[in-house]
CSV table of C-alpha atoms in Angstrom, one decimal:
chain,number,residue,atom,x,y,z
R,14,MET,CA,-105.5,127.1,61.5
R,15,LYS,CA,-101.8,128.0,61.9
R,16,HIS,CA,-100.3,131.6,61.2
R,17,ARG,CA,-98.5,130.7,58.2
R,18,ILE,CA,-94.9,133.3,58.4
R,19,VAL,CA,-92.7,133.1,56.6
R,20,VAL,CA,-89.9,135.4,56.1
R,21,LEU,CA,-87.1,135.6,52.6
R,22,GLY,CA,-83.2,135.2,52.4
R,23,ALA,CA,-81.2,133.0,55.6
R,24,GLY,CA,-78.2,135.3,55.5
R,25,TYR,CA,-77.5,136.1,59.7
R,26,ALA,CA,-80.7,138.5,59.9
R,27,GLY,CA,-82.9,136.5,58.4
R,28,ALA,CA,-81.6,133.0,59.7
R,29,MET,CA,-81.9,134.9,63.5
R,30,ALA,CA,-84.6,136.0,62.9
R,31,ALA,CA,-85.9,132.8,61.8
R,32,GLY,CA,-84.4,130.5,65.5
R,33,ARG,CA,-85.9,133.4,67.3
R,34,LEU,CA,-89.3,133.7,65.8
R,35,ALA,CA,-89.1,130.0,67.1
R,36,LYS,CA,-87.5,129.8,70.4
R,37,ARG,CA,-90.6,132.7,71.2
R,38,LEU,CA,-93.4,130.9,69.7
R,39,HIS,CA,-95.5,127.6,69.8
R,40,PRO,CA,-95.2,124.7,67.0
R,41,ASP,CA,-98.8,124.1,66.8
R,42,ASP,CA,-100.1,128.1,66.4
R,43,THR,CA,-97.7,129.0,63.3
R,44,GLU,CA,-96.1,127.5,60.6
R,45,ILE,CA,-92.7,129.2,59.9
R,46,THR,CA,-91.2,128.5,56.2
R,47,LEU,CA,-87.7,130.4,55.5
R,48,VAL,CA,-86.6,130.9,51.8
R,49,ASN,CA,-83.2,131.2,51.1
R,50,ALA,CA,-81.6,130.2,47.4
R,51,ASP,CA,-78.3,128.6,49.3
R,52,ALA,CA,-79.0,125.2,50.7
R,53,ASP,CA,-76.5,126.3,53.9
R,54,PHE,CA,-76.4,129.6,55.8
R,55,VAL,CA,-73.6,131.2,54.7
R,56,GLU,CA,-70.7,133.9,56.9
R,57,ARG,CA,-71.1,136.3,54.8
R,58,VAL,CA,-68.5,137.8,56.6
R,59,ARG,CA,-65.3,135.6,55.9
R,60,MET,CA,-66.0,135.3,52.1
R,61,HIS,CA,-62.7,137.0,52.1
R,62,GLN,CA,-61.0,133.5,53.9
R,63,LEU,CA,-63.2,131.7,51.3
R,64,ALA,CA,-61.7,133.5,48.0
R,65,ALA,CA,-57.7,133.6,49.3
R,66,GLY,CA,-58.4,130.2,49.0
R,67,GLN,CA,-58.9,128.2,53.5
R,68,ASP,CA,-62.5,126.2,53.8
R,69,LEU,CA,-65.0,127.2,55.5
R,70,THR,CA,-67.4,125.1,57.7
R,71,PRO,CA,-70.5,124.2,56.0
R,72,ARG,CA,-73.6,125.2,57.7
R,73,PRO,CA,-76.6,123.2,55.8
R,74,LEU,CA,-80.0,124.5,56.6
R,75,SER,CA,-81.3,121.8,57.0
R,76,LYS,CA,-79.2,120.4,59.6
R,77,VAL,CA,-79.7,123.5,62.2
R,78,TYR,CA,-83.7,124.2,61.6
R,79,ALA,CA,-84.0,120.4,62.2
R,80,GLY,CA,-86.4,119.9,64.7
R,81,THR,CA,-87.1,123.5,65.5
R,82,GLY,CA,-91.0,124.0,63.7
R,83,VAL,CA,-89.3,125.8,61.5
R,84,ASN,CA,-89.1,124.5,57.5
R,85,PRO,CA,-86.0,125.4,55.0
R,86,LEU,CA,-87.4,126.3,51.5
R,87,ARG,CA,-84.7,126.1,49.0
R,88,ALA,CA,-86.1,128.3,46.4
R,89,ARG,CA,-85.2,132.1,44.4
R,90,VAL,CA,-87.1,134.4,45.2
R,91,THR,CA,-88.1,136.8,42.0
R,92,ALA,CA,-91.3,139.0,43.1
R,93,VAL,CA,-93.2,139.8,46.0
R,94,ASP,CA,-96.9,141.2,46.3
R,95,ALA,CA,-97.5,142.7,49.5
R,96,ASP,CA,-101.2,143.4,49.2
R,97,ARG,CA,-101.9,140.4,48.3
R,98,ARG,CA,-99.4,138.4,51.1
R,99,THR,CA,-97.6,136.1,48.1
R,100,VAL,CA,-93.7,135.3,47.5
R,101,ALA,CA,-93.3,134.3,44.3
R,102,LEU,CA,-90.3,131.7,43.7
R,103,ALA,CA,-88.5,129.9,41.3
R,104,ASP,CA,-86.2,127.4,41.3
R,105,ASP,CA,-85.1,122.8,39.6
R,106,ASN,CA,-88.7,122.2,39.2
R,107,GLY,CA,-90.5,126.0,37.8
R,108,ALA,CA,-91.8,128.7,39.5
R,109,ASP,CA,-93.8,128.7,42.0
R,110,GLU,CA,-95.6,130.8,44.8
R,111,ILE,CA,-96.7,131.1,48.9
R,112,ALA,CA,-98.8,133.2,50.9
R,113,TYR,CA,-97.6,134.7,54.1
R,114,ASP,CA,-99.5,135.6,56.6
R,115,THR,CA,-97.3,137.7,58.6
R,116,LEU,CA,-93.2,138.1,56.1
R,117,VAL,CA,-89.9,139.3,57.3
R,118,TYR,CA,-88.2,140.4,54.4
R,119,ALA,CA,-84.8,139.4,54.9
R,120,LEU,CA,-82.8,139.5,51.1
R,121,GLY,CA,-79.7,141.3,51.6
R,122,SER,CA,-77.6,142.8,49.6
R,123,VAL,CA,-75.8,142.5,46.4
R,124,THR,CA,-72.3,144.6,45.3
R,125,ALA,CA,-72.9,147.9,44.1
R,126,ASP,CA,-70.7,148.9,40.9
R,127,HIS,CA,-71.7,152.5,40.9
R,128,GLY,CA,-72.4,152.2,37.7
R,129,VAL,CA,-68.5,152.1,36.2
R,130,PRO,CA,-67.9,151.0,33.8
R,131,GLY,CA,-66.2,147.4,33.3
R,132,VAL,CA,-67.3,146.1,36.7
R,133,ALA,CA,-69.9,144.1,35.4
R,134,GLU,CA,-67.6,142.7,32.6
R,135,HIS,CA,-63.8,142.9,34.3
R,136,ALA,CA,-63.2,143.2,38.7
R,137,TYR,CA,-64.9,140.8,41.1
R,138,ASP,CA,-66.7,141.1,44.1
R,139,ILE,CA,-67.1,138.3,47.7
R,140,ALA,CA,-70.2,139.4,48.3
R,141,GLY,CA,-72.0,136.2,48.3
R,142,ARG,CA,-70.0,132.7,48.4
R,143,PRO,CA,-70.5,132.1,44.1
R,144,SER,CA,-68.9,134.8,43.4
R,145,ALA,CA,-66.0,134.5,46.6
R,146,LEU,CA,-65.5,131.4,44.5
R,147,ARG,CA,-65.1,132.5,41.5
R,148,LEU,CA,-62.4,135.2,42.7
R,149,ARG,CA,-61.0,131.9,44.6
R,150,ASP,CA,-60.1,129.9,41.0
R,151,ARG,CA,-59.0,133.0,39.3
R,152,LEU,CA,-55.9,133.5,42.3
R,153,ALA,CA,-55.2,130.2,42.6
R,154,HIS,CA,-54.2,129.9,39.2
R,155,LEU,CA,-52.7,134.0,39.0
R,156,ALA,CA,-48.6,132.6,38.1
R,157,ALA,CA,-45.7,134.8,41.0
R,158,GLY,CA,-46.2,137.4,40.3
R,159,GLY,CA,-49.5,138.4,39.3
R,160,THR,CA,-50.5,141.5,40.0
R,161,VAL,CA,-54.3,142.4,41.8
R,162,LEU,CA,-56.1,145.9,43.2
R,163,VAL,CA,-59.1,146.0,45.7
R,164,VAL,CA,-61.0,148.8,45.2
R,165,GLY,CA,-62.7,150.3,48.2
R,166,GLY,CA,-61.5,151.2,51.1
R,167,GLY,CA,-63.6,149.9,53.8
R,168,LEU,CA,-63.4,147.8,56.0
R,169,THR,CA,-64.9,145.0,53.0
R,170,GLY,CA,-62.5,145.9,51.1
R,171,LEU,CA,-58.9,146.0,54.0
R,172,GLU,CA,-59.9,142.5,54.8
R,173,ALA,CA,-59.9,141.1,51.9
R,174,VAL,CA,-56.4,143.0,50.6
R,175,THR,CA,-54.7,141.7,53.7
R,176,GLU,CA,-55.9,138.0,53.1
R,177,ILE,CA,-54.7,137.5,49.9
R,178,ALA,CA,-51.6,139.5,50.2
R,179,GLU,CA,-50.8,137.4,54.0
R,180,THR,CA,-51.6,134.4,51.4
R,181,ARG,CA,-49.8,134.6,48.9
R,182,PRO,CA,-47.2,136.4,49.2
R,183,ASP,CA,-46.1,135.8,46.4
R,184,LEU,CA,-47.9,137.9,44.4
R,185,ASP,CA,-48.2,142.2,43.9
R,186,VAL,CA,-51.2,143.4,45.4
R,187,ALA,CA,-52.5,147.4,45.9
R,188,LEU,CA,-55.7,149.1,46.9
R,189,ALA,CA,-57.4,151.8,45.9
R,190,ALA,CA,-58.9,154.0,47.9
R,191,ARG,CA,-61.3,157.2,47.3
R,192,GLY,CA,-60.1,159.0,50.9
R,193,GLY,CA,-57.4,157.8,53.6
R,194,LEU,CA,-56.4,154.7,54.5
R,195,GLY,CA,-59.2,153.8,56.9
R,196,ASP,CA,-59.4,157.9,57.8
R,197,TRP,CA,-62.8,156.9,60.6
R,198,LEU,CA,-60.8,154.6,62.6
R,199,ASN,CA,-59.2,157.0,65.2
R,200,GLY,CA,-54.8,157.7,65.0
R,201,ARG,CA,-53.3,154.9,66.3
R,202,ALA,CA,-55.3,153.0,64.5
R,203,GLN,CA,-54.2,154.0,61.3
R,204,GLN,CA,-50.7,154.0,61.8
R,205,HIS,CA,-51.5,150.3,62.9
R,206,LEU,CA,-53.2,149.8,59.9
R,207,ARG,CA,-50.2,151.8,57.6
R,208,GLY,CA,-48.1,149.3,59.8
R,209,VAL,CA,-49.8,146.4,58.0
R,210,CYS,CA,-50.0,147.1,54.7
R,211,ASP,CA,-45.9,147.8,55.0
R,212,ARG,CA,-45.1,144.3,56.3
R,213,LEU,CA,-47.4,142.8,54.2
R,214,GLY,CA,-45.9,145.1,51.5
R,215,ILE,CA,-49.0,146.0,49.5
R,216,THR,CA,-49.4,149.5,47.2
R,217,VAL,CA,-51.4,151.7,48.6
R,218,HIS,CA,-53.5,154.8,46.8
R,219,GLU,CA,-55.1,157.5,48.1
R,220,HIS,CA,-57.8,159.3,47.9
R,221,THR,CA,-57.8,157.1,44.5
R,222,ASP,CA,-61.0,157.7,42.3
R,223,ILE,CA,-61.3,154.2,40.2
R,224,THR,CA,-64.1,155.1,36.9
R,225,ARG,CA,-63.5,152.5,34.3
R,226,VAL,CA,-62.9,148.9,35.4
R,227,GLU,CA,-60.3,146.7,32.2
R,228,GLU,CA,-59.3,143.9,31.5
R,229,ALA,CA,-55.3,144.8,32.0
R,230,GLY,CA,-56.2,147.3,35.2
R,231,ALA,CA,-58.3,149.9,36.2
R,232,VAL,CA,-58.4,154.0,35.2
R,233,THR,CA,-58.7,156.6,37.9
R,234,ARG,CA,-60.7,159.9,37.9
R,235,ASP,CA,-57.1,161.9,36.5
R,236,GLY,CA,-56.4,159.2,34.2
R,237,ARG,CA,-53.2,157.1,35.7
R,238,GLU,CA,-53.8,153.2,34.9
R,239,ILE,CA,-53.4,150.5,38.2
R,240,PRO,CA,-52.4,148.0,35.6
R,241,ALA,CA,-53.7,144.6,37.8
R,242,GLN,CA,-54.5,140.9,36.2
R,243,VAL,CA,-57.2,139.9,39.0
R,244,THR,CA,-59.6,144.0,40.4
R,245,VAL,CA,-61.4,142.8,43.0
R,246,TRP,CA,-64.9,145.5,43.7
R,247,THR,CA,-65.4,145.9,47.3
R,248,THR,CA,-67.4,149.7,46.9
R,249,GLY,CA,-70.3,149.3,49.4
R,250,PHE,CA,-73.6,147.4,48.3
R,251,ALA,CA,-76.7,147.9,46.8
R,252,VAL,CA,-80.5,145.7,47.5
R,253,HIS,CA,-81.9,143.6,45.6
R,254,PRO,CA,-84.5,146.0,44.0
R,255,ILE,CA,-87.0,142.7,44.6
R,256,ALA,CA,-88.7,145.5,47.2
R,257,ALA,CA,-88.8,149.0,45.2
R,258,ALA,CA,-90.8,146.8,42.5
R,259,THR,CA,-93.6,146.3,45.4
R,260,THR,CA,-95.7,148.8,47.2
R,261,LEU,CA,-94.1,149.3,50.3
R,262,ALA,CA,-92.6,152.2,51.0
R,263,VAL,CA,-88.5,151.9,50.4
R,264,ALA,CA,-85.7,154.6,50.3
R,265,GLU,CA,-83.8,156.0,47.4
R,266,THR,CA,-81.3,153.2,48.5
R,267,GLY,CA,-84.8,150.6,47.9
R,268,GLN,CA,-84.3,149.4,51.5
R,269,ILE,CA,-87.5,149.1,52.8
R,270,ILE,CA,-88.4,151.6,55.6
R,271,VAL,CA,-89.4,150.7,58.9
R,272,ASP,CA,-90.6,151.7,62.5
R,273,ALA,CA,-88.7,151.1,65.6
R,274,SER,CA,-89.8,147.5,65.9
R,275,MET,CA,-88.8,147.1,61.6
R,276,ARG,CA,-92.3,146.7,61.1
R,277,SER,CA,-93.2,148.2,57.1
R,278,VAL,CA,-94.2,151.6,57.4
R,279,SER,CA,-97.1,151.4,54.3
R,280,HIS,CA,-97.9,147.2,55.6
R,281,PRO,CA,-98.1,145.8,58.7
R,282,GLU,CA,-98.2,142.7,58.5
R,283,VAL,CA,-94.3,143.7,56.5
R,284,TYR,CA,-90.8,143.4,59.0
R,285,ALA,CA,-87.8,143.9,57.1
R,286,VAL,CA,-84.6,143.5,59.0
R,287,GLY,CA,-80.5,143.6,57.5
R,288,ASP,CA,-79.2,145.3,54.3
R,289,ALA,CA,-82.8,145.2,53.4
R,290,ALA,CA,-84.3,147.4,55.9
R,291,ILE,CA,-83.3,150.8,56.3
R,292,ALA,CA,-84.0,151.5,60.5
R,293,GLU,CA,-83.3,154.7,62.2
R,294,GLY,CA,-80.3,153.7,64.6
R,295,PRO,CA,-77.8,156.5,67.8
R,296,GLY,CA,-79.2,159.9,66.5
R,297,GLY,CA,-81.5,160.0,63.9
R,298,LYS,CA,-78.2,158.2,62.0
R,299,PRO,CA,-79.7,155.1,59.6
R,300,LEU,CA,-78.2,151.7,60.6
R,301,ARG,CA,-75.4,150.7,58.0
R,302,MET,CA,-75.3,147.5,56.4
R,303,SER,CA,-73.2,145.1,58.1
R,304,CYS,CA,-73.7,141.8,60.6
R,305,ALA,CA,-73.7,144.5,63.4
R,306,SER,CA,-77.5,145.8,62.6
R,307,GLY,CA,-78.6,143.3,61.4
R,308,ILE,CA,-78.4,140.4,64.7
R,309,PRO,CA,-80.2,142.8,66.9
R,310,MET,CA,-82.0,143.9,64.5
R,311,ALA,CA,-83.8,140.1,63.3
R,312,TRP,CA,-83.8,140.4,67.6
R,313,GLN,CA,-86.0,143.5,67.9
R,314,ALA,CA,-89.0,142.0,64.1
R,315,ALA,CA,-88.9,138.9,66.0
R,316,ASP,CA,-90.0,140.0,69.1
R,317,ALA,CA,-92.0,141.6,68.0
R,318,ILE,CA,-93.5,139.8,66.1
R,319,ALA,CA,-94.6,136.9,69.2
R,320,ALA,CA,-95.2,140.3,71.4
R,321,ARG,CA,-98.1,141.2,68.9
R,322,LEU,CA,-99.2,137.6,67.7
R,323,THR,CA,-99.8,136.3,71.2
R,324,GLY,CA,-101.7,139.6,72.6
R,325,ARG,CA,-98.7,141.3,74.6
R,326,ALA,CA,-98.9,144.9,74.2
R,327,LYS,CA,-94.7,145.2,75.5
R,328,PHE,CA,-92.2,143.8,73.7
R,329,PRO,CA,-87.8,144.5,74.3
R,330,LYS,CA,-86.2,146.2,72.9
R,331,ALA,CA,-82.6,145.4,71.2
R,332,PRO,CA,-79.7,147.6,71.5
R,333,LEU,CA,-79.8,149.4,68.5
R,334,ARG,CA,-76.4,150.5,68.4
R,335,TYR,CA,-72.5,150.3,67.5
R,336,PHE,CA,-69.3,148.5,70.5
R,337,ASN,CA,-67.0,148.4,68.5
R,338,GLN,CA,-66.0,147.6,64.3
R,339,CYS,CA,-64.0,144.3,64.1
R,340,ILE,CA,-61.7,144.5,61.8
R,341,SER,CA,-59.4,141.0,61.2
R,342,LEU,CA,-56.1,141.5,58.6
R,343,GLY,CA,-55.1,138.1,57.7
R,344,ARG,CA,-55.0,135.6,60.4
R,345,ARG,CA,-52.7,136.9,62.3
R,346,ASP,CA,-53.4,140.7,62.5
R,347,GLY,CA,-56.8,142.8,62.8
R,348,ILE,CA,-58.3,146.4,64.8
R,349,ILE,CA,-60.3,146.7,67.2
R,350,GLN,CA,-62.2,149.8,67.0
R,351,TYR,CA,-64.3,150.8,70.1
R,352,VAL,CA,-66.9,153.5,68.6
R,353,THR,CA,-69.7,156.0,70.4
R,354,ALA,CA,-73.3,154.2,69.6
R,355,ASP,CA,-73.6,155.9,67.1
R,356,ASP,CA,-70.0,154.5,65.1
R,357,ARG,CA,-68.3,157.0,65.4
R,358,ALA,CA,-64.7,156.4,67.3
R,359,ARG,CA,-63.2,156.7,70.5
R,360,PRO,CA,-59.8,156.8,71.7
R,361,ALA,CA,-59.8,152.9,73.0
R,362,LEU,CA,-58.5,149.4,70.9
R,363,LEU,CA,-56.9,146.9,70.5
R,364,THR,CA,-54.5,145.2,67.9
R,365,GLY,CA,-52.9,143.0,66.8
R,366,LYS,CA,-53.0,139.5,68.1
R,367,LEU,CA,-55.6,140.0,70.3
R,368,ALA,CA,-57.6,142.0,68.1
R,369,ALA,CA,-57.7,138.9,65.5
R,370,ARG,CA,-57.7,136.2,68.1
R,371,TYR,CA,-60.7,139.4,69.8
R,372,LYS,CA,-62.3,139.0,65.5
R,373,GLU,CA,-62.6,135.2,65.7
R,374,PHE,CA,-64.4,134.9,69.0
R,375,VAL,CA,-67.2,137.0,67.6
R,376,CYS,CA,-67.6,136.3,63.9
R,377,THR,CA,-67.7,132.6,65.2
R,378,GLY,CA,-69.6,133.7,68.5
R,379,ALA,CA,-72.9,134.8,65.3
R,380,ALA,CA,-72.6,131.6,63.3
R,381,TRP,CA,-73.1,129.5,66.4
R,382,SER,CA,-75.7,131.7,67.6
R,383,ILE,CA,-77.7,131.2,64.2
R,384,ALA,CA,-76.4,127.7,64.3
R,385,HIS,CA,-78.1,126.3,67.5
R,386,PRO,CA,-81.8,128.4,67.1
R,387,VAL,CA,-83.4,126.8,70.5
R,388,LEU,CA,-80.4,125.0,72.1
R,389,TYR,CA,-81.4,127.0,75.3
R,390,PRO,CA,-84.7,126.6,77.5
R,391,VAL,CA,-86.5,128.2,76.4
R,392,ARG,CA,-90.3,129.3,76.3
R,393,ARG,CA,-92.9,129.1,73.3
R,394,HIS,CA,-95.8,131.4,73.8
R,395,ARG,CA,-99.3,130.7,72.9
R,396,VAL,CA,-101.0,132.4,69.1
R,397,VAL,CA,-104.1,134.5,70.2
R,398,GLY,CA,-107.1,134.3,68.2
R,399,THR,CA,-107.3,133.1,64.9
R,400,ARG,CA,-105.8,134.4,61.4
R,401,SER,CA,-108.0,137.1,61.3
R,402,GLU,CA,-108.5,138.1,64.7
R,403,ILE,CA,-104.8,139.1,65.0
R,404,PRO,CA,-104.2,142.3,64.9
R,405,THR,CA,-103.3,144.7,61.7
R,406,ALA,CA,-102.1,148.4,63.3
R,407,ALA,CA,-99.2,148.8,64.8
R,408,SER,CA,-98.4,147.1,68.5
């Protein structure tokens, strides 16, 4: 009987894990199913571009994994029973259930509203394609002189506000940041960021905490009102609640607690990668939710699973560290902030058109590697033993 591997979620981490498993394991011995609610692989790091009106290259999962041994299954995950090793699904035809021998949990994250009133009713987000398209439609119908407020001064907020301002110079665009503008970057990067915001006509509200979103704008903690016909919420991410409803060991954030191989500390047949997992990075700090974390986590999990199933005691160690933060500031500008292994800003950086090209190269490369999961020559190893004989203790 084939060893059943089920991967939940086809974002960067899940899609990469599925492709890497297909490269490592012989298709005669394994059955790899990739469950995803969308029929396509969606470049989440480009959702600000989609919202601003740009069209993205479609990448149907059926085409990406054709001939690889990975079976894409379009369905929505509704529950996981980690003790029975089953996953409950729902699609247009109703409810279903599939069983697994090894599970890779990569359901990712959604926008976190942090309990702020009015966010769900009045704000837009760019956490996924449906919400980005909803914002795209609203912006398209916004007349010249219309007001847009992006709440959140992190990477997502900076990319969203500059993309919108560059694409629609006829709008009055503003940014509300809880801290200083780009205050985690080094001094030169902050100075460049301020120059870009000035050039694009973006009004920046620093040290501004938004406590309520209304139809006509947002209200700050000190009672000040910032008018906006469109409010875009980019204040961070929260994981799907599915894992927390299982018997899997999870952190307070709802993320699955994993060891250095991305294996659940409570259920050895479960691995978790990407935003859905909390893993220790350099300096004992948890890896942040990002594509930069998710892809090496996927490499680590896939290699560990392949090693365990094929009877190898050791497996390669992925570089679970950071090298730089890539920030696009529209299509013609950007910042590449080089960082320490634990993600602290270093003096070195790139800015301007060169940084924009660098960021585009990184995004294109990540999507290309997922769209060609088994392009270069690989050696697929045979699974050792029967399903019941495969070890479940930590390798």
